[in-house]
Amino acid sequence: MDLTSTYTLSNGVKIPVVGFGTWQTPDGDIAESSVKAAIDAGYRHIDTAEMYGNEKSVGHGIKASGVDRDSLFVTSKLNNNSHTYEEAAVALDKSLSDLGLDHLDLFLIHWPNPAPYRNDDWEKHLQETWRAMEDAYKAGKVRAIGVSNFYQHHLQVLEKTQTITPMVNQIHLCPGDHNDELVDYCRERGILLEAYSPFGTGKIFTDPTLQKLADETGHTIAQVCLRWSLQHKYLPLPKSVHAERIEENTHAFDFELNDEQMKKIDDLVGVAGYGGNPDEVNF
């Protein structure tokens, strides 16, 4: 397994097993240079979102890499102000324009119940938004569609009207925060789990259990976290703006954790913080 290895989505599309995340990456030169550095280091999967405010710079980084578009897998996400059919269609076109691309490989609903639509009609808004995603997929604007930050009850809302099951659910998955019931629910439906913030918050790098495992394996805590994610068949999205760290994270493929080491990580609780409740976050 390496950066060119892939999972197969439910529609047969191949997706690289690790993606380069750009959440909290500043727009401008930093976003452009970090994306180019990631592609130079071998990443072929780039993840961004309209809400990140850096799609144009991510697109510039992709172009500056010189790598053929068909060799890359690019993901973006629907912004929270576009949860109607018409608004979702417009938002996708804007993301494509900002990225400088004629299609996306994966497009996700970023949040299931965003604050601007959190009312008695939120289920209808969500279903109409998903219908727009399905139509974009059928029109060839996107090669795959999915969701992000969805719990079981959000997926159940889609199940009432969907004609296509989401192919991906991108959620907060890291040592100390892994919702096993949600993971099982998605896997039963053929939904791939992507792990945004696979390192959680910064305090994960001071956890004594993870430090001990890093020492045992001769790797960094970040590499141990990525290896744990891969061995659970999640798709982690590590983020960095430093070229040396970007390259360093690619070495998560160089070793394996044994069953005992995996269990030690599985048993951690809260060491990396928790993802926000999508029904309560104020955006």
Short mmCIF file of C-alpha atoms in Angstrom, two decimals:
data_model
loop_
_atom_site.label_atom_id
_atom_site.label_comp_id
_atom_site.label_asym_id
_atom_site.label_seq_id
_atom_site.Cartn_x
_atom_site.Cartn_y
_atom_site.Cartn_z
CA MET A 1 0.00 0.00 0.00
CA ASP A 2 1.18 3.50 -0.87
CA LEU A 3 -0.18 6.89 -1.91
CA THR A 4 -1.32 5.47 -5.23
CA SER A 5 -3.30 2.65 -3.60
CA THR A 6 -7.08 3.01 -3.79
CA TYR A 7 -10.36 2.02 -2.24
CA THR A 8 -13.29 1.32 -4.54
CA LEU A 9 -16.45 3.33 -3.96
CA SER A 10 -19.88 1.74 -4.31
CA ASN A 11 -20.18 3.02 -7.89
CA GLY A 12 -16.82 1.53 -8.91
CA VAL A 13 -14.82 4.78 -8.79
CA LYS A 14 -11.31 4.38 -7.36
CA ILE A 15 -10.30 6.81 -4.60
CA PRO A 16 -6.74 7.10 -3.21
CA VAL A 17 -6.52 5.71 0.34
CA VAL A 18 -5.05 8.93 1.77
CA GLY A 19 -6.03 12.47 0.88
CA PHE A 20 -4.34 15.80 1.53
CA GLY A 21 -6.55 18.00 3.69
CA THR A 22 -6.74 21.78 3.39
CA TRP A 23 -9.04 22.71 6.28
CA GLN A 24 -7.67 25.79 8.11
CA THR A 25 -5.04 26.27 5.40
CA PRO A 26 -4.83 30.03 4.72
CA ASP A 27 -5.89 31.19 1.28
CA GLY A 28 -3.20 32.49 -1.05
CA ASP A 29 0.42 31.44 -1.34
CA ILE A 30 0.29 29.06 1.64
CA ALA A 31 -2.60 27.03 0.26
CA GLU A 32 -1.13 27.00 -3.23
CA SER A 33 2.36 25.97 -2.12
CA SER A 34 1.16 23.30 0.32
CA VAL A 35 -1.06 21.66 -2.30
CA LYS A 36 1.81 21.68 -4.79
CA ALA A 37 4.14 20.25 -2.12
CA ALA A 38 1.63 17.48 -1.41
CA ILE A 39 1.35 16.54 -5.06
CA ASP A 40 5.14 16.69 -5.40
CA ALA A 41 5.35 14.30 -2.42
CA GLY A 42 3.09 11.82 -4.18
CA TYR A 43 -0.41 12.69 -2.97
CA ARG A 44 -3.01 12.25 -5.68
CA HIS A 45 -6.08 13.06 -3.59
CA ILE A 46 -6.78 16.68 -2.60
CA ASP A 47 -9.65 17.65 -0.27
CA THR A 48 -11.07 21.15 0.07
CA ALA A 49 -14.41 22.91 0.59
CA GLU A 50 -16.11 26.18 -0.23
CA MET A 51 -16.29 26.94 3.50
CA TYR A 52 -12.50 26.74 3.75
CA GLY A 53 -12.24 29.87 1.61
CA ASN A 54 -9.27 28.54 -0.34
CA GLU A 55 -10.65 26.80 -3.41
CA LYS A 56 -9.03 29.23 -5.86
CA SER A 57 -5.62 28.77 -4.27
CA VAL A 58 -6.06 24.99 -4.13
CA GLY A 59 -6.85 25.10 -7.84
CA HIS A 60 -3.71 27.15 -8.47
CA GLY A 61 -1.66 24.58 -6.54
CA ILE A 62 -3.12 21.76 -8.61
CA LYS A 63 -2.28 23.60 -11.83
CA ALA A 64 1.21 24.52 -10.62
CA SER A 65 1.99 20.86 -9.90
CA GLY A 66 1.95 20.04 -13.60
CA VAL A 67 0.36 16.68 -12.88
CA ASP A 68 -2.29 15.60 -15.34
CA ARG A 69 -5.82 16.29 -14.07
CA ASP A 70 -6.92 12.72 -14.73
CA SER A 71 -4.22 11.49 -12.35
CA LEU A 72 -5.71 13.47 -9.45
CA PHE A 73 -8.75 12.95 -7.26
CA VAL A 74 -10.25 16.26 -6.14
CA THR A 75 -12.96 16.63 -3.50
CA SER A 76 -14.93 19.70 -2.46
CA LYS A 77 -17.99 20.30 -0.30
CA LEU A 78 -21.23 22.23 -0.49
CA ASN A 79 -21.36 25.38 1.60
CA ASN A 80 -23.91 25.74 4.39
CA ASN A 81 -25.82 28.58 2.74
CA SER A 82 -26.97 26.43 -0.17
CA HIS A 83 -29.37 23.81 1.18
CA THR A 84 -31.99 24.03 -1.55
CA TYR A 85 -31.99 22.34 -4.94
CA GLU A 86 -31.32 25.53 -6.90
CA GLU A 87 -28.73 26.94 -4.50
CA ALA A 88 -26.81 23.67 -4.38
CA ALA A 89 -26.59 23.56 -8.18
CA VAL A 90 -25.25 27.13 -8.28
CA ALA A 91 -22.77 26.43 -5.48
CA LEU A 92 -21.31 23.43 -7.32
CA ASP A 93 -20.74 25.52 -10.43
CA LYS A 94 -19.00 28.17 -8.34
CA SER A 95 -16.69 25.59 -6.75
CA LEU A 96 -15.80 24.23 -10.18
CA SER A 97 -15.08 27.74 -11.44
CA ASP A 98 -12.99 28.67 -8.40
CA LEU A 99 -10.98 25.45 -8.62
CA GLY A 100 -10.54 25.87 -12.37
CA LEU A 101 -11.91 22.38 -13.05
CA ASP A 102 -14.59 21.01 -15.33
CA HIS A 103 -15.61 18.28 -12.88
CA LEU A 104 -15.05 17.08 -9.34
CA ASP A 105 -14.16 13.53 -8.41
CA LEU A 106 -16.18 13.78 -5.20
CA PHE A 107 -18.67 16.35 -3.94
CA LEU A 108 -20.00 16.23 -0.38
CA ILE A 109 -22.76 17.91 1.59
CA HIS A 110 -20.57 19.55 4.22
CA TRP A 111 -23.06 19.59 7.13
CA PRO A 112 -26.45 17.86 7.37
CA ASN A 113 -28.31 20.46 9.42
CA PRO A 114 -26.58 23.85 9.09
CA ALA A 115 -27.77 26.80 11.15
CA PRO A 116 -29.31 28.79 8.23
CA TYR A 117 -31.78 25.93 7.57
CA ARG A 118 -32.24 24.61 11.10
CA ASN A 119 -36.02 24.80 11.29
CA ASP A 120 -39.07 22.56 10.93
CA ASP A 121 -38.25 22.05 7.23
CA TRP A 122 -34.63 20.93 7.68
CA GLU A 123 -35.39 17.39 6.48
CA LYS A 124 -36.99 18.70 3.29
CA HIS A 125 -34.06 21.05 2.70
CA LEU A 126 -31.64 18.15 3.13
CA GLN A 127 -33.56 15.88 0.78
CA GLU A 128 -33.79 18.58 -1.89
CA THR A 129 -30.09 19.28 -1.54
CA TRP A 130 -29.31 15.59 -2.00
CA ARG A 131 -31.51 15.52 -5.10
CA ALA A 132 -29.33 18.28 -6.55
CA MET A 133 -26.26 16.19 -5.75
CA GLU A 134 -27.79 13.18 -7.50
CA ASP A 135 -28.59 15.26 -10.59
CA ALA A 136 -25.06 16.69 -10.70
CA TYR A 137 -23.74 13.13 -10.56
CA LYS A 138 -26.07 11.99 -13.35
CA ALA A 139 -24.99 15.01 -15.44
CA GLY A 140 -21.30 14.06 -15.09
CA LYS A 141 -20.26 17.15 -13.14
CA VAL A 142 -19.07 14.91 -10.31
CA ARG A 143 -17.80 11.33 -10.40
CA ALA A 144 -19.04 10.49 -6.91
CA ILE A 145 -21.23 12.09 -4.24
CA GLY A 146 -21.37 11.82 -0.49
CA VAL A 147 -21.81 13.57 2.81
CA SER A 148 -19.81 14.90 5.74
CA ASN A 149 -20.53 15.09 9.47
CA PHE A 150 -23.66 12.92 9.07
CA TYR A 151 -24.97 10.80 11.93
CA GLN A 152 -27.35 7.87 11.49
CA HIS A 153 -30.52 9.98 11.74
CA HIS A 154 -29.29 12.31 9.00
CA LEU A 155 -28.60 9.39 6.68
CA GLN A 156 -32.05 8.03 7.51
CA VAL A 157 -33.60 11.30 6.30
CA LEU A 158 -31.88 10.83 2.95
CA GLU A 159 -32.95 7.19 2.78
CA LYS A 160 -36.60 8.26 2.61
CA THR A 161 -36.18 9.87 -0.83
CA GLN A 162 -32.73 9.10 -2.23
CA THR A 163 -32.19 7.23 -5.49
CA ILE A 164 -28.44 7.03 -4.88
CA THR A 165 -26.86 6.10 -1.55
CA PRO A 166 -24.04 8.40 -0.44
CA MET A 167 -20.71 6.88 -1.39
CA VAL A 168 -18.69 8.60 1.36
CA ASN A 169 -19.23 10.01 4.85
CA GLN A 170 -16.39 12.27 5.98
CA ILE A 171 -16.42 12.49 9.77
CA HIS A 172 -14.19 13.19 12.77
CA LEU A 173 -12.26 9.93 13.16
CA CYS A 174 -9.07 9.79 15.17
CA PRO A 175 -7.62 8.01 18.19
CA GLY A 176 -9.97 8.66 21.09
CA ASP A 177 -12.93 9.68 18.91
CA HIS A 178 -14.37 6.96 16.69
CA ASN A 179 -18.10 6.43 16.64
CA ASP A 180 -18.16 2.67 16.10
CA GLU A 181 -21.95 2.46 15.74
CA LEU A 182 -21.90 5.11 13.01
CA VAL A 183 -18.95 3.43 11.32
CA ASP A 184 -20.82 0.11 11.29
CA TYR A 185 -23.99 1.78 10.01
CA CYS A 186 -22.12 3.31 7.08
CA ARG A 187 -20.24 0.14 6.23
CA GLU A 188 -23.45 -1.87 6.16
CA ARG A 189 -24.60 0.51 3.41
CA GLY A 190 -21.35 0.54 1.44
CA ILE A 191 -20.44 4.06 2.55
CA LEU A 192 -16.69 4.71 2.82
CA LEU A 193 -15.50 6.50 5.98
CA GLU A 194 -13.14 9.43 5.47
CA ALA A 195 -11.32 10.79 8.52
CA TYR A 196 -10.92 14.55 8.60
CA SER A 197 -8.54 15.84 11.29
CA PRO A 198 -6.97 12.38 11.75
CA PHE A 199 -4.69 13.94 14.38
CA GLY A 200 -7.57 15.62 16.20
CA THR A 201 -6.39 18.64 18.14
CA GLY A 202 -2.78 19.40 19.00
CA LYS A 203 -2.93 17.65 22.36
CA ILE A 204 -2.75 14.26 20.65
CA PHE A 205 0.97 14.88 20.22
CA THR A 206 1.51 14.85 23.98
CA ASP A 207 -0.45 11.67 24.70
CA PRO A 208 1.88 9.23 26.53
CA THR A 209 0.37 6.07 24.99
CA LEU A 210 0.84 7.36 21.47
CA GLN A 211 4.35 8.58 22.27
CA LYS A 212 5.27 5.13 23.57
CA LEU A 213 3.90 3.50 20.42
CA ALA A 214 5.81 6.00 18.28
CA ASP A 215 9.00 5.10 20.15
CA GLU A 216 8.29 1.36 19.76
CA THR A 217 7.77 1.61 16.02
CA GLY A 218 10.44 4.20 15.31
CA HIS A 219 7.89 6.54 13.76
CA THR A 220 6.17 9.80 14.65
CA ILE A 221 2.87 10.09 16.50
CA ALA A 222 1.35 11.48 13.29
CA GLN A 223 2.51 8.44 11.34
CA VAL A 224 1.14 6.11 14.04
CA CYS A 225 -2.26 7.85 13.88
CA LEU A 226 -2.36 7.57 10.10
CA ARG A 227 -1.32 3.92 10.24
CA TRP A 228 -4.09 3.20 12.78
CA SER A 229 -6.59 4.87 10.45
CA LEU A 230 -5.44 2.92 7.42
CA GLN A 231 -5.53 -0.40 9.25
CA HIS A 232 -9.15 0.33 10.15
CA LYS A 233 -9.73 0.95 6.44
CA TYR A 234 -10.62 4.59 7.01
CA LEU A 235 -9.42 7.21 4.54
CA PRO A 236 -7.42 9.81 6.50
CA LEU A 237 -6.97 13.40 5.33
CA PRO A 238 -3.81 14.71 7.00
CA LYS A 239 -3.18 18.43 6.71
CA SER A 240 0.03 20.43 6.97
CA VAL A 241 1.46 23.58 5.45
CA HIS A 242 5.09 22.48 5.95
CA ALA A 243 6.72 20.57 3.11
CA GLU A 244 8.81 18.42 5.45
CA ARG A 245 5.75 17.34 7.47
CA ILE A 246 3.77 16.71 4.30
CA GLU A 247 6.50 14.35 3.10
CA GLU A 248 6.95 12.84 6.58
CA ASN A 249 3.30 11.80 6.71
CA THR A 250 3.74 9.71 3.55
CA HIS A 251 5.80 7.23 5.58
CA ALA A 252 2.71 5.89 7.34
CA PHE A 253 2.88 3.17 4.70
CA ASP A 254 6.32 1.99 5.85
CA PHE A 255 5.22 -0.10 8.85
CA GLU A 256 2.33 -1.93 10.50
CA LEU A 257 0.85 -1.85 13.99
CA ASN A 258 0.31 -5.23 15.61
CA ASP A 259 -2.98 -6.25 17.22
CA GLU A 260 -1.86 -5.23 20.70
CA GLN A 261 -0.76 -1.80 19.51
CA MET A 262 -4.02 -1.30 17.61
CA LYS A 263 -6.03 -2.19 20.72
CA LYS A 264 -4.10 0.30 22.84
CA ILE A 265 -5.08 3.03 20.41
CA ASP A 266 -8.66 1.78 20.13
CA ASP A 267 -9.00 2.03 23.91
CA LEU A 268 -7.98 5.70 24.09
CA VAL A 269 -10.76 8.11 25.03
CA GLY A 270 -10.84 11.82 24.23
CA VAL A 271 -7.11 12.23 23.73
CA ALA A 272 -7.59 14.23 20.53
CA GLY A 273 -10.81 16.09 21.23
CA TYR A 274 -14.19 15.48 19.63
CA GLY A 275 -15.97 16.58 16.49
CA GLY A 276 -18.82 19.10 16.82
CA ASN A 277 -22.44 17.96 16.97
CA PRO A 278 -23.83 18.77 13.50
CA ASP A 279 -27.25 19.59 14.95
CA GLU A 280 -25.79 22.21 17.29
CA VAL A 281 -22.80 23.86 15.60
CA ASN A 282 -23.46 27.52 14.85
CA PHE A 283 -22.77 27.56 11.12
#
